[in-house]
Coordinates of C-alpha atoms in Angstrom, one line a residue:
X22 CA 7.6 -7.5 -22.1
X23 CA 11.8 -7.5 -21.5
X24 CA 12.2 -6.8 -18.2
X25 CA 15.6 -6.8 -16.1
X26 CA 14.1 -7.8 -12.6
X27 CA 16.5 -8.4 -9.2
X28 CA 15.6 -11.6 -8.2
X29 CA 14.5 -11.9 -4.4
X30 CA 17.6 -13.5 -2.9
X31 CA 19.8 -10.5 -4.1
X32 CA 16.9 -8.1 -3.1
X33 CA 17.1 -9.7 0.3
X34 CA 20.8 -9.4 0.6
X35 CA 20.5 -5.4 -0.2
X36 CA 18.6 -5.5 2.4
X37 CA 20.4 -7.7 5.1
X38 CA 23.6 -5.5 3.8
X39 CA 21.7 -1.8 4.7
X40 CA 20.3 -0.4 7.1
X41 CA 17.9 2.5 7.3
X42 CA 20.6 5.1 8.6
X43 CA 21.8 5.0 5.0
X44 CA 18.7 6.5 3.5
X45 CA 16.6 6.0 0.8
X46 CA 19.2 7.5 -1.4
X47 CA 21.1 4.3 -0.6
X48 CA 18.8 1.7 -0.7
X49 CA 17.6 3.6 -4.1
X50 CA 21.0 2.5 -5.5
X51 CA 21.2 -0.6 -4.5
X52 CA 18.3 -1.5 -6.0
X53 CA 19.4 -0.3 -9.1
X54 CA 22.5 -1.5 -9.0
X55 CA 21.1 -4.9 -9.2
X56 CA 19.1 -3.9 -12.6
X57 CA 21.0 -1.3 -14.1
X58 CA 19.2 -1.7 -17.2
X59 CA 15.9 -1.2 -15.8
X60 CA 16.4 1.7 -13.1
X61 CA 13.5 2.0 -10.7
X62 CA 12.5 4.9 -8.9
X63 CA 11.5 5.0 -5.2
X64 CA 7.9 6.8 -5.4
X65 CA 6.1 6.5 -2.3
X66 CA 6.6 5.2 1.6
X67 CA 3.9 3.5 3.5
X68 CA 3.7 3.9 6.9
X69 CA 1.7 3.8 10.0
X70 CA 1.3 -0.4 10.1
X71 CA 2.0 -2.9 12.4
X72 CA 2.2 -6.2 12.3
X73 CA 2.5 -9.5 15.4
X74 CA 6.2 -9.9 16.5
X75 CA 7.8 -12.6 18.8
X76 CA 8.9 -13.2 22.5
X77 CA 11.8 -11.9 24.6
X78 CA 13.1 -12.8 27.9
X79 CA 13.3 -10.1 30.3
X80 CA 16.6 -9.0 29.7
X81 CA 15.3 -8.6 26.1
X82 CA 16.9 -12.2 24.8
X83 CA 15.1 -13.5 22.3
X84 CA 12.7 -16.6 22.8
X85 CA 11.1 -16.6 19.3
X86 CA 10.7 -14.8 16.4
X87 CA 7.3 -15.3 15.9
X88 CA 4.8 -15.7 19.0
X89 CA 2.1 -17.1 16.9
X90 CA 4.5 -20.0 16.5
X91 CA 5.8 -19.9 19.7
X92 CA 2.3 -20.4 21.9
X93 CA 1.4 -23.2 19.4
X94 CA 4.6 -24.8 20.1
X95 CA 4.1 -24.1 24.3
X96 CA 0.4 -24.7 24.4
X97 CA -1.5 -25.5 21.6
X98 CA -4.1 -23.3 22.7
X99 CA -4.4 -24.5 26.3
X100 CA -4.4 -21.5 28.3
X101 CA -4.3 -23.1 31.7
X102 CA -1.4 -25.0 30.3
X103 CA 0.1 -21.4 29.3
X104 CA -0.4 -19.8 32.4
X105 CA 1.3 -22.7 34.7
X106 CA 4.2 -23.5 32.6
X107 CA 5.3 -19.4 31.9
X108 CA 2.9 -17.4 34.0
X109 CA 6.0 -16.2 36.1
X110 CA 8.7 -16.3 33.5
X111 CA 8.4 -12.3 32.7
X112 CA 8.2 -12.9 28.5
X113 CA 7.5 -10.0 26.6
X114 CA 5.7 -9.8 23.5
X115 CA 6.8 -7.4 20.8
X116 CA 5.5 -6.2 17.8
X117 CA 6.8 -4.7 14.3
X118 CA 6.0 -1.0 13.6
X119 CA 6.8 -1.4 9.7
X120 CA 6.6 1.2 6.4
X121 CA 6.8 0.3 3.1
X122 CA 9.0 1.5 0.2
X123 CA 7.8 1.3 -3.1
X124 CA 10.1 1.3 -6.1
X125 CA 8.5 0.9 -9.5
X126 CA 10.1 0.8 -13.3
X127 CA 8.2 0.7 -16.4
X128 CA 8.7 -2.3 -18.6
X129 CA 5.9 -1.2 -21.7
X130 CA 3.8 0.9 -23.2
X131 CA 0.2 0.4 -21.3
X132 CA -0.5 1.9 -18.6
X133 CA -0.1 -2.0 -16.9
X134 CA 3.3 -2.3 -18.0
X135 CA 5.2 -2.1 -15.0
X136 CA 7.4 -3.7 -12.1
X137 CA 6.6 -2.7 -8.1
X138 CA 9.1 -3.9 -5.5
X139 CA 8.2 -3.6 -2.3
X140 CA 11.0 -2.9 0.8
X141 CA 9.9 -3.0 4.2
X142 CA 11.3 -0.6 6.7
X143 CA 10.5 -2.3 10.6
X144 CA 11.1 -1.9 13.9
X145 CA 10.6 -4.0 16.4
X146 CA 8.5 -2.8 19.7
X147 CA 8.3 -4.3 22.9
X148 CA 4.4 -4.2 23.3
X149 CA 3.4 -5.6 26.8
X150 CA 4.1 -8.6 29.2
X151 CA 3.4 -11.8 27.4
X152 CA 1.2 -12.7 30.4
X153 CA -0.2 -9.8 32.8
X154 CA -1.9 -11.4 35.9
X155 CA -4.3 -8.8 36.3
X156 CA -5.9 -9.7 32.8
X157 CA -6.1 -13.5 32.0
X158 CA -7.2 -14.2 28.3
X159 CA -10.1 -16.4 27.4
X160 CA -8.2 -17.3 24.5
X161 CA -5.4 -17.2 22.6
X162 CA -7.0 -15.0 20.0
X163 CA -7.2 -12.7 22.8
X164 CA -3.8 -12.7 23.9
X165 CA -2.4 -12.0 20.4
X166 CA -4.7 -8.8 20.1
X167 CA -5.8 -7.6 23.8
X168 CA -8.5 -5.0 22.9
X169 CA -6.8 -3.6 26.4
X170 CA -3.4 -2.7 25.1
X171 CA -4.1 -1.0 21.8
X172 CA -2.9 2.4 23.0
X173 CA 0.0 1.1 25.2
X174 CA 3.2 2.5 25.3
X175 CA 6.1 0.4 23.2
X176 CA 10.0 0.9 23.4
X177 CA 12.3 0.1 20.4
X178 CA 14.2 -3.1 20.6
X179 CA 17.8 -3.5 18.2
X180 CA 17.6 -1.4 15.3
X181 CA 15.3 -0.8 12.6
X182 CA 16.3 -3.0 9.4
X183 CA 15.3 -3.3 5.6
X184 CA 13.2 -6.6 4.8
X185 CA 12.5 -7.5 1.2
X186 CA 8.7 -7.7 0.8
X187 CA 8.1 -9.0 -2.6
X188 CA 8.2 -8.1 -6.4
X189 CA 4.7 -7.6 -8.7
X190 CA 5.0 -7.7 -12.2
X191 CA 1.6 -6.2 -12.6
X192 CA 0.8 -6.9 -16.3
X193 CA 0.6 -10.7 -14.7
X194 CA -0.9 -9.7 -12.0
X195 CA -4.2 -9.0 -14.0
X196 CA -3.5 -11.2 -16.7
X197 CA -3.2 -14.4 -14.9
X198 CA -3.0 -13.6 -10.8
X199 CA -4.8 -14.3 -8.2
X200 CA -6.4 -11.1 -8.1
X201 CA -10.6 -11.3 -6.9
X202 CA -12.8 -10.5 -9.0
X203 CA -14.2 -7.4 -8.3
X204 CA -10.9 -5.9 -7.7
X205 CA -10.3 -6.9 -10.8
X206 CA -12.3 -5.4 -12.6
X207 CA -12.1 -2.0 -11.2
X208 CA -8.0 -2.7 -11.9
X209 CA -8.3 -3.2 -15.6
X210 CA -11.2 -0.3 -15.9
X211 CA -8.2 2.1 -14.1
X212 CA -5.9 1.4 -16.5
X213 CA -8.2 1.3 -19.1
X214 CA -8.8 4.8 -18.1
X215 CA -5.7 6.1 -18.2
X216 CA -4.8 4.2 -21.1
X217 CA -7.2 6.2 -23.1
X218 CA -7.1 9.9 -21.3
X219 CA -5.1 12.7 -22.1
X220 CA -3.0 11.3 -18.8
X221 CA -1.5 8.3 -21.1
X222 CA 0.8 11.0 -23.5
X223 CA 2.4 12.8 -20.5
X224 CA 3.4 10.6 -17.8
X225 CA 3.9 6.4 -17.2
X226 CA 1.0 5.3 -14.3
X227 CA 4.0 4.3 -12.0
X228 CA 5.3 7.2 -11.7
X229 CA 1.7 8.4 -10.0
X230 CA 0.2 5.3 -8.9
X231 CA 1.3 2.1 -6.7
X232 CA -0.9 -0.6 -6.5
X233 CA -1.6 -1.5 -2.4
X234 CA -2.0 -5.2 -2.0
X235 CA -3.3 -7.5 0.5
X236 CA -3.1 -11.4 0.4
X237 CA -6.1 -13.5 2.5
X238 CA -7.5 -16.8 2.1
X239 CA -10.8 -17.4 0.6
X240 CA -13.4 -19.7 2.0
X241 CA -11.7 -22.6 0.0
X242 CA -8.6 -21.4 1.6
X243 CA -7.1 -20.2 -1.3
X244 CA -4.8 -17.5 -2.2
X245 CA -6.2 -14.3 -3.4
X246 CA -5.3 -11.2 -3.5
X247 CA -7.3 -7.2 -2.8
X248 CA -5.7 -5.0 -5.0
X249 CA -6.0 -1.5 -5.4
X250 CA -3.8 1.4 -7.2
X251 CA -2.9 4.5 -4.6
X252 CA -2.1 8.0 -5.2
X253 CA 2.0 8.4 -4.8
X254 CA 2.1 12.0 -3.4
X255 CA -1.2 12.0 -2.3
X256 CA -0.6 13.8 1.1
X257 CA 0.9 16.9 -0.9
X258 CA -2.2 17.3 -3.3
X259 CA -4.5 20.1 -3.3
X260 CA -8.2 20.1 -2.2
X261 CA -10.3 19.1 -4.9
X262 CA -12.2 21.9 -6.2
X263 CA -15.9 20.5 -4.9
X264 CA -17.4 23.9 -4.0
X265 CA -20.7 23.2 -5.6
X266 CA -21.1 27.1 -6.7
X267 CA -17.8 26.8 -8.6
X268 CA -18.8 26.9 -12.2
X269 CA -17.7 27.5 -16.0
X270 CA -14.4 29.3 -16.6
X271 CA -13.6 29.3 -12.8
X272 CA -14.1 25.8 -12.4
X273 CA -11.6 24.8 -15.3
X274 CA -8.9 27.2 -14.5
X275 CA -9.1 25.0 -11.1
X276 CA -9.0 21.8 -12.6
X277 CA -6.5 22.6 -14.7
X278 CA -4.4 24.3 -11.9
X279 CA -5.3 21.1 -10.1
X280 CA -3.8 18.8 -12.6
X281 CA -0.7 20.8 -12.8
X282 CA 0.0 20.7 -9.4
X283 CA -0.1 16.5 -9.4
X284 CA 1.9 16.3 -12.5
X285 CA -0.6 15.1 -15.4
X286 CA -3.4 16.0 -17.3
X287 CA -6.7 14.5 -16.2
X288 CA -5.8 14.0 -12.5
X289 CA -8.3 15.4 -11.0
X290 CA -10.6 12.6 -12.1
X291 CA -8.0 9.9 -11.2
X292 CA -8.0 11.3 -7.8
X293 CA -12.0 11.1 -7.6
X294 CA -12.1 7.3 -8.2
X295 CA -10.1 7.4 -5.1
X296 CA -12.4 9.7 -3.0
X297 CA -15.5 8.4 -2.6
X298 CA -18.2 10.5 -1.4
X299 CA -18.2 14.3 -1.7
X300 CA -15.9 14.4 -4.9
X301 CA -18.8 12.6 -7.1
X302 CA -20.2 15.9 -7.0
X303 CA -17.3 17.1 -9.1
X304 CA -17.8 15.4 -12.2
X305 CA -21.5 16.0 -12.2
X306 CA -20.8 19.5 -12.2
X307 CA -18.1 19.5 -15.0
X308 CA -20.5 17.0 -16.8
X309 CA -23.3 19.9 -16.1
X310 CA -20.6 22.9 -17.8
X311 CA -20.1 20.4 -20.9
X312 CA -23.8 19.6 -21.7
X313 CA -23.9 23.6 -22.1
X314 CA -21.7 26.1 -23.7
X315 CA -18.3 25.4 -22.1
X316 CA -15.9 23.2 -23.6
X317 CA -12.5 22.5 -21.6
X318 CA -12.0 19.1 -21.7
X319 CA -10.4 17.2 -24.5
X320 CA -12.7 14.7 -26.1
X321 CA -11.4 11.0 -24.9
X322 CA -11.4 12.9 -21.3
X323 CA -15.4 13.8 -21.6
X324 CA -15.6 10.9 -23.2
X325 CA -14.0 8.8 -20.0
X326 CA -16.4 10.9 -18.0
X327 CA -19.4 9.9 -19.4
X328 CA -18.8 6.3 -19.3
X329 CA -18.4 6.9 -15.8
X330 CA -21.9 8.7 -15.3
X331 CA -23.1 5.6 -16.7
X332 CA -21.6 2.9 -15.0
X333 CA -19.5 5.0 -12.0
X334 CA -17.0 2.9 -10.1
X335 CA -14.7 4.2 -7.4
X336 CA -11.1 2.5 -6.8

């Protein structure tokens, strides 16, 4: 799999040398002008997350970049010891309101063959005092996330800024990553899928799918990783045509108008493993229409859909 990949130090720089004003236009090019050979395309922005900041001073100085690291360093979880050492120094605790910019590039043939490079687009908030005397944690657990200040209002501090997340290359990712297990399995059963649908002649999977990842720590304290592909464009769809009275010739103009409103044959089933619940009832009643005289799917599509009326799974 040849793939011309921007290492992370000059991904970094892009992003140290832009900033958000430019646009994605801008940060687009950059990107690629650090592969030209293997141009990525900017598919989808995350938003909506937040993640722990640091601590300012009241003049909005900065203490620390982090304030997990910071109240170990001050207190090592001594509260009491907390309170009396910075109880009247007016430190404020921010947070980062981030989204996430997803490029991808294919680099193969399967559906797997790809690169994703993540870009994070944050803003740093200032949250709450550090210390408010008229609620004293029990804990330091509880002054990181005070159930009491979840809807209060945050002011920008500096600008936004780019921050290089990291790079997937996704065939390793399932070959040899540290994936868990049931993810997984519902990963290489995806591309599987698409791999043999009608989907596979007519469009690469990054160009209509990210994969959304989230590291943890097992029990053993290992890495691992939850994994799971998401729609690019999936705010724009259409409704999927669940009306259980829709039948027939009705029902496949809609699935077909369906699919060419996302951009590829077959979507309408990829975006069913990715609603649980209500949509099921699609495919039972497109499996009901082909057990009788209609016949509007292509073969390796019904036969997709019955392996998944005998073994359903849901991404």
């Amino acid at each position: 799999m040849p793939c011309d990949i921007p290492s992370p130090e000059a991904l970094s720089r892009v992003c140290a040398d832009l900033e958000p004003i430019s646009g994605m236009a801008a940060l687009t090019e950059a990107v690629n002008g650090l592969a030209p050979a293997q141009p990525f395309r900017w598919v989808l922005t995350r938003g909506g997350w937040h993640r722990l900041g640091g601590v300012v001073d009241p003049d909005h100085r900065r203490v620390s970049d982090n304030i997990t690291h910071w109240l170990d360093a001050a207190c090592a979880g001594d509260m009491e010891s907390l309170l009396a050492d910075y109880g009247d120094a007016g430190y404020l605790a921010t947070r980062m309101a981030g989204k996430t910019h997803f490029f991808t590039a294919a680099c193969g043939e399967r559906p797997e063959d790809f690169i994703q490079i993540e870009i994070e687009e944050l803003q740093e908030l200032i949250e709450r005092p550090l210390i408010d005397p008229e609620w004293l944690p029990d804990s330091i657990e509880d002054l990181l996330e005070p159930l009491e200040m979840r809807n209060a209002q945050m002011w920008p501090i500096g600008r936004s800024f780019y921050q290089f997340r990291r790079t997937t290359l996704v065939p390793e990712l399932l070959e040899e990553g540290p994936v868990d297990g049931p993810h997984l399995r519902v990963l290489r059963r995806f591309m599987n899928d698409w791999r043999n649908s009608s989907a596979a002649g007519h469009a690469n999977l990054c160009e209509h799918w990210v994969l959304a990842l989230r590291e943890y720590k097992d029990q053993d304290g290992t890495c691992r990783v939850m994994a799971r592909p998401l729609a690019v464009g999936r705010e724009r769809f259409p409704d999927l045509p669940v009306n259980p009275d829709l039948r027939g010739a009705k029902l496949a103009t809609e699935l077909h108008a369906y699919d060419r409103a996302v951009g590829y044959p077959f979507a309408w089933y990829f975006t069913m493993l990715s609603r649980k619940g209500d949509s099921y009832a699609l495919a039972d009643a497109v499996l009901a229409d082909l057990m009788g005289a209609y016949d509007y799917l292509p073969r390796k599509d019904l036969q997709i859909l019955h392996d998944w009326e005998r073994h359903p799974y849901a991404v």
